[in-house]
Coordinates of C-alpha atoms in Angstrom, one line a residue:
Chain E
Q1 CA 115.7 90.8 101.6
V2 CA 113.1 93.6 101.4
T3 CA 111.0 94.4 104.7
F4 CA 109.6 97.3 106.1
K5 CA 108.9 97.2 110.3
E6 CA 107.0 98.7 112.6
S7 CA 107.8 99.4 116.2
G8 CA 106.5 101.9 118.7
P9 CA 103.9 101.4 121.9
A10 CA 101.4 98.8 122.3
L11 CA 99.8 101.1 124.8
V12 CA 99.2 105.4 125.2
K13 CA 97.2 107.3 127.1
P14 CA 94.7 109.6 126.3
T15 CA 96.1 113.1 125.2
Q16 CA 99.7 111.5 124.6
T17 CA 101.5 111.7 122.1
L18 CA 102.6 108.5 120.1
T19 CA 105.5 108.2 117.9
L20 CA 106.0 104.7 116.0
T21 CA 109.2 104.2 113.7
C22 CA 109.1 102.1 110.4
T23 CA 112.8 100.8 109.7
L24 CA 113.5 100.0 106.3
S25 CA 115.7 97.1 105.2
G26 CA 117.0 96.1 101.6
L27 CA 116.1 99.7 100.7
S28 CA 117.5 103.6 101.8
V29 CA 114.7 106.1 102.5
S30 CA 116.7 108.1 100.6
T31 CA 116.7 106.3 97.0
S32 CA 115.5 108.7 94.3
G33 CA 111.7 107.7 94.1
M34 CA 111.4 106.2 98.0
R35 CA 107.3 106.9 98.9
V36 CA 106.4 105.6 102.1
T37 CA 103.4 106.3 103.6
W38 CA 101.2 105.3 106.8
I39 CA 97.9 103.3 107.2
R40 CA 96.1 102.8 109.8
Q41 CA 93.0 99.9 110.4
P42 CA 91.0 100.1 113.4
P43 CA 90.0 96.8 114.7
G44 CA 87.8 95.3 112.0
K45 CA 87.3 98.1 109.9
A46 CA 88.7 99.6 107.0
L47 CA 92.1 100.5 105.8
E48 CA 93.3 104.4 106.5
W49 CA 95.9 106.2 104.4
L50 CA 97.3 109.0 107.6
A51 CA 101.1 110.1 105.8
R52 CA 103.6 110.1 103.0
I53 CA 107.7 111.1 103.1
D54 CA 109.2 111.0 99.7
W55 CA 112.8 110.7 99.6
D56 CA 113.2 114.2 99.1
D57 CA 111.8 115.0 102.0
E58 CA 108.2 116.4 100.7
E59 CA 105.4 115.6 103.2
F60 CA 101.6 115.0 102.4
Y61 CA 99.1 114.2 105.3
T62 CA 95.7 113.4 104.8
T63 CA 93.4 116.0 106.0
S64 CA 91.1 115.1 108.6
L65 CA 94.1 114.2 111.0
R66 CA 96.7 117.3 109.2
T67 CA 97.1 119.2 112.6
R68 CA 97.9 115.6 114.8
L69 CA 100.3 114.4 112.5
A70 CA 104.4 114.6 111.8
I71 CA 105.9 112.7 109.5
S72 CA 109.9 112.2 109.2
K73 CA 112.5 110.4 107.7
D74 CA 115.9 109.3 109.9
T75 CA 118.3 108.6 106.7
S76 CA 121.4 107.5 109.4
R77 CA 119.2 105.1 110.4
N78 CA 117.4 104.5 107.8
Q79 CA 113.1 104.7 109.3
V80 CA 110.9 107.2 109.0
V81 CA 109.4 108.2 112.0
L82 CA 105.0 109.4 112.2
T83 CA 104.1 111.3 115.4
M84 CA 100.7 111.6 116.4
T85 CA 99.4 114.1 118.9
N86 CA 96.3 113.9 121.3
M87 CA 95.7 110.5 121.5
D88 CA 92.6 109.4 122.0
P89 CA 91.0 105.6 122.2
M90 CA 89.3 106.2 118.3
D91 CA 93.3 105.5 117.5
T92 CA 93.3 102.6 118.4
G93 CA 94.1 100.1 116.2
T94 CA 97.2 98.7 113.4
Y95 CA 99.3 100.9 111.8
Y96 CA 101.3 99.8 108.8
C97 CA 104.0 101.4 107.0
A98 CA 103.6 100.9 103.0
R99 CA 105.8 101.6 99.9
M100 CA 104.7 103.4 97.3
N101 CA 105.7 101.8 94.7
P102 CA 108.1 103.8 92.1
Q103 CA 108.0 101.3 89.2
P104 CA 107.2 102.9 85.8
G105 CA 103.7 102.0 85.0
R106 CA 102.4 100.8 88.3
L107 CA 101.2 104.1 89.6
F108 CA 101.5 104.1 93.1
D109 CA 100.0 100.4 94.0
L110 CA 100.9 99.9 98.0
D111 CA 103.9 97.1 96.9
I112 CA 105.5 96.3 100.2
W113 CA 104.1 96.3 103.8
G114 CA 105.0 96.2 107.8
Q115 CA 103.5 93.7 109.7
G116 CA 101.7 96.8 111.7
T117 CA 102.3 97.5 114.9
M118 CA 98.6 97.6 117.4
V119 CA 98.1 100.1 119.1
S120 CA 95.3 100.8 121.9
V121 CA 94.7 103.8 123.6
S122 CA 93.5 103.4 127.1
S123 CA 93.5 105.3 130.3
Chain M
S1 CA 88.4 114.4 96.1
Y2 CA 86.8 110.8 95.4
K3 CA 84.9 108.0 98.1
L4 CA 85.3 104.7 97.7
T5 CA 81.6 102.6 98.4
Q6 CA 82.0 98.7 98.4
P7 CA 79.7 96.0 99.5
L8 CA 80.4 95.1 102.9
S9 CA 79.8 91.4 102.0
V10 CA 79.9 89.0 98.9
S11 CA 79.0 85.0 99.1
V12 CA 80.1 82.8 96.7
A13 CA 79.5 79.1 96.0
L14 CA 82.7 77.5 96.0
G15 CA 84.4 77.3 92.4
Q16 CA 82.1 80.0 91.2
T17 CA 82.4 83.7 89.5
A18 CA 82.5 86.2 92.8
T19 CA 82.6 90.0 92.1
I20 CA 83.9 92.7 94.1
T21 CA 82.6 96.5 93.7
C22 CA 84.6 99.8 94.1
G23 CA 81.6 102.7 92.9
A24 CA 82.6 106.8 92.9
D25 CA 81.6 108.8 90.7
N26 CA 84.0 109.0 87.6
I27 CA 86.5 106.4 88.5
G28 CA 86.6 105.2 85.1
N29 CA 89.3 108.1 84.7
E30 CA 91.5 107.2 88.2
D31 CA 94.0 103.9 88.1
V32 CA 92.0 101.3 90.9
H33 CA 94.2 99.2 92.4
W34 CA 93.1 96.2 95.3
Y35 CA 94.5 94.2 97.9
Q36 CA 93.6 90.8 99.6
Q37 CA 94.3 91.5 103.5
K38 CA 93.9 87.9 105.1
P39 CA 93.2 88.3 109.5
G40 CA 96.1 89.3 111.2
Q41 CA 98.0 90.0 108.0
A42 CA 99.4 93.0 105.8
P43 CA 97.2 93.4 102.5
V44 CA 98.8 92.6 99.4
V45 CA 98.1 93.8 96.2
V46 CA 96.2 91.3 93.9
I47 CA 95.4 93.8 91.2
Y48 CA 96.9 97.1 89.6
R49 CA 95.8 99.8 87.7
N50 CA 92.5 98.4 87.5
T51 CA 93.8 95.3 85.2
N52 CA 96.9 94.2 85.8
R53 CA 97.6 91.1 88.1
P54 CA 101.0 91.3 90.0
S55 CA 103.4 88.1 89.4
G56 CA 102.2 85.3 91.9
I57 CA 98.8 86.5 91.7
P58 CA 96.8 83.3 90.6
E59 CA 94.9 84.0 87.2
R60 CA 91.7 83.9 88.3
F61 CA 91.7 86.8 89.6
S62 CA 91.4 90.2 87.3
G63 CA 90.3 93.3 87.4
S64 CA 87.7 95.8 85.5
I65 CA 87.1 99.2 84.8
S66 CA 83.9 101.9 83.5
G67 CA 82.3 104.7 84.4
N68 CA 81.7 104.7 88.3
T69 CA 82.9 101.5 88.4
A70 CA 85.6 99.6 89.1
T71 CA 85.1 95.7 89.5
L72 CA 87.4 92.9 91.0
T73 CA 86.6 89.2 89.6
I74 CA 87.9 85.8 91.1
G75 CA 86.9 82.9 88.9
G76 CA 86.4 80.0 90.7
A77 CA 86.7 80.6 93.7
Q78 CA 89.1 78.5 96.5
G79 CA 88.3 78.7 99.8
S80 CA 91.5 80.1 100.2
D81 CA 90.6 83.1 98.7
E82 CA 87.9 83.8 102.0
S83 CA 90.0 87.9 102.8
V84 CA 88.6 91.5 103.0
Y85 CA 89.1 93.2 99.8
F86 CA 89.9 96.6 99.8
C87 CA 89.7 98.8 96.9
Q88 CA 92.2 102.1 96.4
L89 CA 93.6 104.7 94.8
W90 CA 96.3 107.7 94.1
D91 CA 94.1 111.1 94.3
R92 CA 96.2 112.8 91.4
S93 CA 94.9 116.2 91.9
S94 CA 95.0 115.9 96.4
K95 CA 97.8 113.2 96.6
H96 CA 96.1 111.6 99.0
I97 CA 95.7 107.8 99.1
L98 CA 92.0 106.6 99.2
F99 CA 90.8 103.2 100.5
G100 CA 87.3 101.7 100.5
G101 CA 85.8 100.5 103.7
G102 CA 86.6 96.6 102.3
T103 CA 84.8 93.7 101.2
T104 CA 84.6 90.8 103.0
L105 CA 84.8 87.7 100.8
T106 CA 82.9 84.0 102.4
V107 CA 83.3 81.3 100.0
L108 CA 80.6 78.9 101.0

Protein backbone atom coordinates (compact mmCIF):
# COMPACT_ATOMS: atom_id res chain seq x y z
CA GLN A 1 0.00 0.00 0.00
CA VAL A 2 1.33 3.39 -0.99
CA THR A 3 1.03 6.08 1.66
CA PHE A 4 2.49 9.43 2.56
CA LYS A 5 2.38 10.49 6.21
CA GLU A 6 3.24 13.89 7.62
CA SER A 7 4.59 14.39 11.11
CA GLY A 8 5.77 17.33 13.14
CA PRO A 9 4.86 19.59 16.04
CA ALA A 10 1.27 20.65 16.46
CA LEU A 11 2.28 23.93 18.09
CA VAL A 12 5.21 26.24 17.51
CA LYS A 13 5.95 29.69 18.87
CA PRO A 14 6.40 32.78 16.72
CA THR A 15 9.95 33.15 15.37
CA GLN A 16 10.68 29.45 15.86
CA THR A 17 11.65 27.09 13.07
CA LEU A 18 9.18 24.43 11.97
CA THR A 19 10.41 21.03 10.83
CA LEU A 20 7.98 18.68 9.12
CA THR A 21 8.64 15.16 7.90
CA CYS A 22 6.86 13.26 5.14
CA THR A 23 7.40 9.50 5.38
CA LEU A 24 6.76 7.47 2.26
CA SER A 25 5.61 3.85 2.35
CA GLY A 26 5.39 1.64 -0.70
CA LEU A 27 7.42 4.06 -2.82
CA SER A 28 11.00 5.26 -2.72
CA VAL A 29 12.03 8.93 -2.65
CA SER A 30 14.94 7.95 -4.86
CA THR A 31 13.00 6.33 -7.67
CA SER A 32 13.52 8.08 -10.97
CA GLY A 33 10.60 10.42 -11.59
CA MET A 34 9.65 10.84 -7.92
CA ARG A 35 8.70 14.43 -7.17
CA VAL A 36 7.43 15.24 -3.68
CA THR A 37 5.79 18.53 -2.84
CA TRP A 38 4.67 20.34 0.30
CA ILE A 39 1.39 22.23 0.27
CA ARG A 40 -0.31 24.11 3.08
CA GLN A 41 -3.84 25.25 3.78
CA PRO A 42 -4.82 27.85 6.38
CA PRO A 43 -8.12 27.01 8.08
CA GLY A 44 -10.98 27.56 5.65
CA LYS A 45 -8.71 28.90 2.95
CA ALA A 46 -7.04 27.88 -0.28
CA LEU A 47 -4.23 25.45 -0.93
CA GLU A 48 -0.78 26.97 -1.33
CA TRP A 49 2.15 25.15 -2.87
CA LEU A 50 5.37 25.59 -0.89
CA ALA A 51 8.21 23.47 -2.23
CA ARG A 52 9.19 20.42 -4.20
CA ILE A 53 12.13 18.03 -4.29
CA ASP A 54 12.86 15.58 -7.06
CA TRP A 55 14.53 12.16 -7.04
CA ASP A 56 17.74 13.79 -8.26
CA ASP A 57 17.70 16.37 -5.41
CA GLU A 58 16.59 19.28 -7.59
CA GLU A 59 14.62 21.74 -5.46
CA PHE A 60 11.91 24.28 -6.23
CA TYR A 61 10.30 26.87 -3.97
CA THR A 62 7.39 29.24 -4.08
CA THR A 63 8.75 32.71 -4.64
CA SER A 64 7.01 34.44 -1.73
CA LEU A 65 8.48 32.09 0.91
CA ARG A 66 11.77 31.18 -0.76
CA THR A 67 13.96 32.72 1.93
CA ARG A 68 12.22 30.83 4.75
CA LEU A 69 11.97 27.34 3.27
CA ALA A 70 14.34 24.43 2.86
CA ILE A 71 13.41 21.01 1.52
CA SER A 72 15.56 17.90 1.65
CA LYS A 73 15.26 14.16 1.54
CA ASP A 74 16.63 11.37 3.66
CA THR A 75 17.05 8.38 1.42
CA SER A 76 17.87 5.98 4.21
CA ARG A 77 14.63 6.79 6.01
CA ASN A 78 12.59 7.32 2.84
CA GLN A 79 11.53 10.75 4.04
CA VAL A 80 11.19 14.29 2.74
CA VAL A 81 11.81 17.07 5.24
CA LEU A 82 10.58 20.66 5.08
CA THR A 83 11.86 23.39 7.34
CA MET A 84 10.30 26.81 7.62
CA THR A 85 12.03 29.51 9.60
CA ASN A 86 10.69 32.50 11.50
CA MET A 87 7.20 31.10 11.99
CA ASP A 88 4.31 33.55 12.31
CA PRO A 89 0.65 33.08 13.34
CA MET A 90 -0.22 33.55 9.67
CA ASP A 91 1.56 30.25 9.00
CA THR A 92 -1.07 28.36 10.97
CA GLY A 93 -2.70 25.66 8.91
CA THR A 94 -2.65 22.10 7.68
CA TYR A 95 0.52 21.03 5.91
CA TYR A 96 0.34 18.27 3.32
CA CYS A 97 2.93 16.37 1.37
CA ALA A 98 1.91 15.01 -2.02
CA ARG A 99 3.35 13.32 -5.08
CA MET A 100 3.41 14.85 -8.53
CA ASN A 101 2.09 12.09 -10.73
CA PRO A 102 4.97 10.79 -12.86
CA GLN A 103 2.84 8.84 -15.30
CA PRO A 104 3.28 9.91 -18.89
CA GLY A 105 0.27 11.87 -19.98
CA ARG A 106 -0.78 12.93 -16.50
CA LEU A 107 1.37 16.05 -16.45
CA PHE A 108 1.86 16.38 -12.75
CA ASP A 109 -1.49 16.18 -11.10
CA LEU A 110 -1.08 15.46 -7.39
CA ASP A 111 -2.19 11.88 -7.09
CA ILE A 112 -0.99 10.79 -3.66
CA TRP A 113 -1.52 12.97 -0.59
CA GLY A 114 -0.78 12.52 3.05
CA GLN A 115 -3.53 13.06 5.60
CA GLY A 116 -2.03 16.40 6.55
CA THR A 117 -0.69 17.69 9.83
CA MET A 118 -2.14 20.72 11.58
CA VAL A 119 0.35 23.32 12.79
CA SER A 120 -0.64 26.20 15.03
CA VAL A 121 1.64 29.16 15.60
CA SER A 122 1.00 30.88 18.88
CA SER A 123 2.88 32.18 21.88
CA SER B 1 2.71 33.82 -13.87
CA TYR B 2 -0.92 32.75 -13.74
CA LYS B 3 -3.48 33.85 -11.18
CA LEU B 4 -6.28 31.29 -11.07
CA THR B 5 -9.67 32.80 -10.22
CA GLN B 6 -12.59 30.71 -9.01
CA PRO B 7 -16.00 31.76 -7.72
CA LEU B 8 -16.19 31.53 -3.96
CA SER B 9 -19.38 29.46 -4.02
CA VAL B 10 -21.76 27.70 -6.38
CA SER B 11 -25.17 26.28 -5.56
CA VAL B 12 -27.02 23.62 -7.51
CA ALA B 13 -30.31 21.82 -7.04
CA LEU B 14 -30.09 18.11 -6.42
CA GLY B 15 -29.86 16.26 -9.73
CA GLN B 16 -29.07 19.37 -11.74
CA THR B 17 -25.81 20.39 -13.41
CA ALA B 18 -23.18 22.37 -11.58
CA THR B 19 -20.43 24.29 -13.32
CA ILE B 20 -17.33 25.63 -11.59
CA THR B 21 -14.97 27.88 -13.47
CA CYS B 22 -11.27 28.61 -13.18
CA GLY B 23 -10.11 31.70 -15.03
CA ALA B 24 -6.71 33.04 -16.02
CA ASP B 25 -5.19 34.73 -19.02
CA ASN B 26 -4.33 32.12 -21.63
CA ILE B 27 -5.15 29.21 -19.34
CA GLY B 28 -6.22 27.42 -22.50
CA ASN B 29 -2.55 26.86 -23.22
CA GLU B 30 -2.06 24.83 -20.04
CA ASP B 31 -3.17 21.57 -18.46
CA VAL B 32 -5.57 22.09 -15.59
CA HIS B 33 -6.36 19.59 -12.87
CA TRP B 34 -9.35 19.65 -10.54
CA TYR B 35 -9.56 18.43 -6.94
CA GLN B 36 -12.41 17.70 -4.59
CA GLN B 37 -11.80 18.31 -0.90
CA LYS B 38 -14.21 17.21 1.79
CA PRO B 39 -13.95 18.62 5.34
CA GLY B 40 -11.00 17.25 7.25
CA GLN B 41 -9.65 15.33 4.27
CA ALA B 42 -6.89 15.75 1.74
CA PRO B 43 -7.86 16.78 -1.79
CA VAL B 44 -8.59 14.10 -4.37
CA VAL B 45 -8.09 14.61 -8.10
CA VAL B 46 -11.35 14.35 -10.02
CA ILE B 47 -10.18 15.64 -13.42
CA TYR B 48 -6.63 15.68 -14.79
CA ARG B 49 -5.33 17.43 -17.89
CA ASN B 50 -8.51 19.42 -18.45
CA THR B 51 -10.84 16.64 -19.52
CA ASN B 52 -9.69 13.28 -18.14
CA ARG B 53 -11.34 11.42 -15.30
CA PRO B 54 -9.22 9.12 -13.10
CA SER B 55 -10.47 5.62 -12.46
CA GLY B 56 -13.00 5.53 -9.67
CA ILE B 57 -14.34 9.03 -10.30
CA PRO B 58 -18.02 9.03 -11.30
CA GLU B 59 -18.87 9.77 -14.90
CA ARG B 60 -20.93 12.79 -13.85
CA PHE B 61 -17.63 14.68 -13.41
CA SER B 62 -16.28 16.23 -16.59
CA GLY B 63 -13.94 19.04 -17.56
CA SER B 64 -13.34 21.41 -20.42
CA ILE B 65 -11.07 24.30 -21.26
CA SER B 66 -11.20 27.13 -23.75
CA GLY B 67 -9.60 30.52 -24.01
CA ASN B 68 -9.25 32.00 -20.56
CA THR B 69 -11.46 29.54 -18.66
CA ALA B 70 -11.30 25.95 -17.46
CA THR B 71 -14.58 24.44 -16.34
CA LEU B 72 -15.51 21.57 -14.07
CA THR B 73 -18.99 20.23 -14.71
CA ILE B 74 -20.90 17.94 -12.40
CA GLY B 75 -23.93 16.53 -14.16
CA GLY B 76 -26.74 15.29 -11.93
CA ALA B 77 -25.21 16.63 -8.73
CA GLN B 78 -25.57 14.46 -5.64
CA GLY B 79 -25.47 15.39 -1.99
CA SER B 80 -22.13 13.62 -1.73
CA ASP B 81 -20.71 16.14 -4.21
CA GLU B 82 -20.91 18.93 -1.62
CA SER B 83 -17.24 19.83 -1.23
CA VAL B 84 -14.68 22.47 -1.99
CA TYR B 85 -13.23 22.21 -5.50
CA PHE B 86 -9.81 23.55 -6.48
CA CYS B 87 -8.25 23.98 -9.90
CA GLN B 88 -4.51 23.56 -10.26
CA LEU B 89 -1.89 23.80 -12.95
CA TRP B 90 1.84 23.36 -13.27
CA ASP B 91 3.40 26.49 -14.70
CA ARG B 92 5.93 25.22 -17.22
CA SER B 93 7.99 28.40 -17.22
CA SER B 94 8.42 28.83 -13.47
CA LYS B 95 7.96 25.12 -12.63
CA HIS B 96 5.66 26.21 -9.84
CA ILE B 97 2.39 24.60 -8.85
CA LEU B 98 -0.53 27.02 -8.74
CA PHE B 99 -3.95 26.60 -7.16
CA GLY B 100 -7.18 28.49 -7.55
CA GLY B 101 -8.83 29.93 -4.48
CA GLY B 102 -11.38 27.12 -4.24
CA THR B 103 -15.14 26.95 -4.80
CA THR B 104 -17.59 25.63 -2.24
CA LEU B 105 -20.32 23.61 -3.93
CA THR B 106 -23.66 23.43 -2.16
CA VAL B 107 -26.27 20.93 -3.32
CA LEU B 108 -29.75 22.17 -2.43
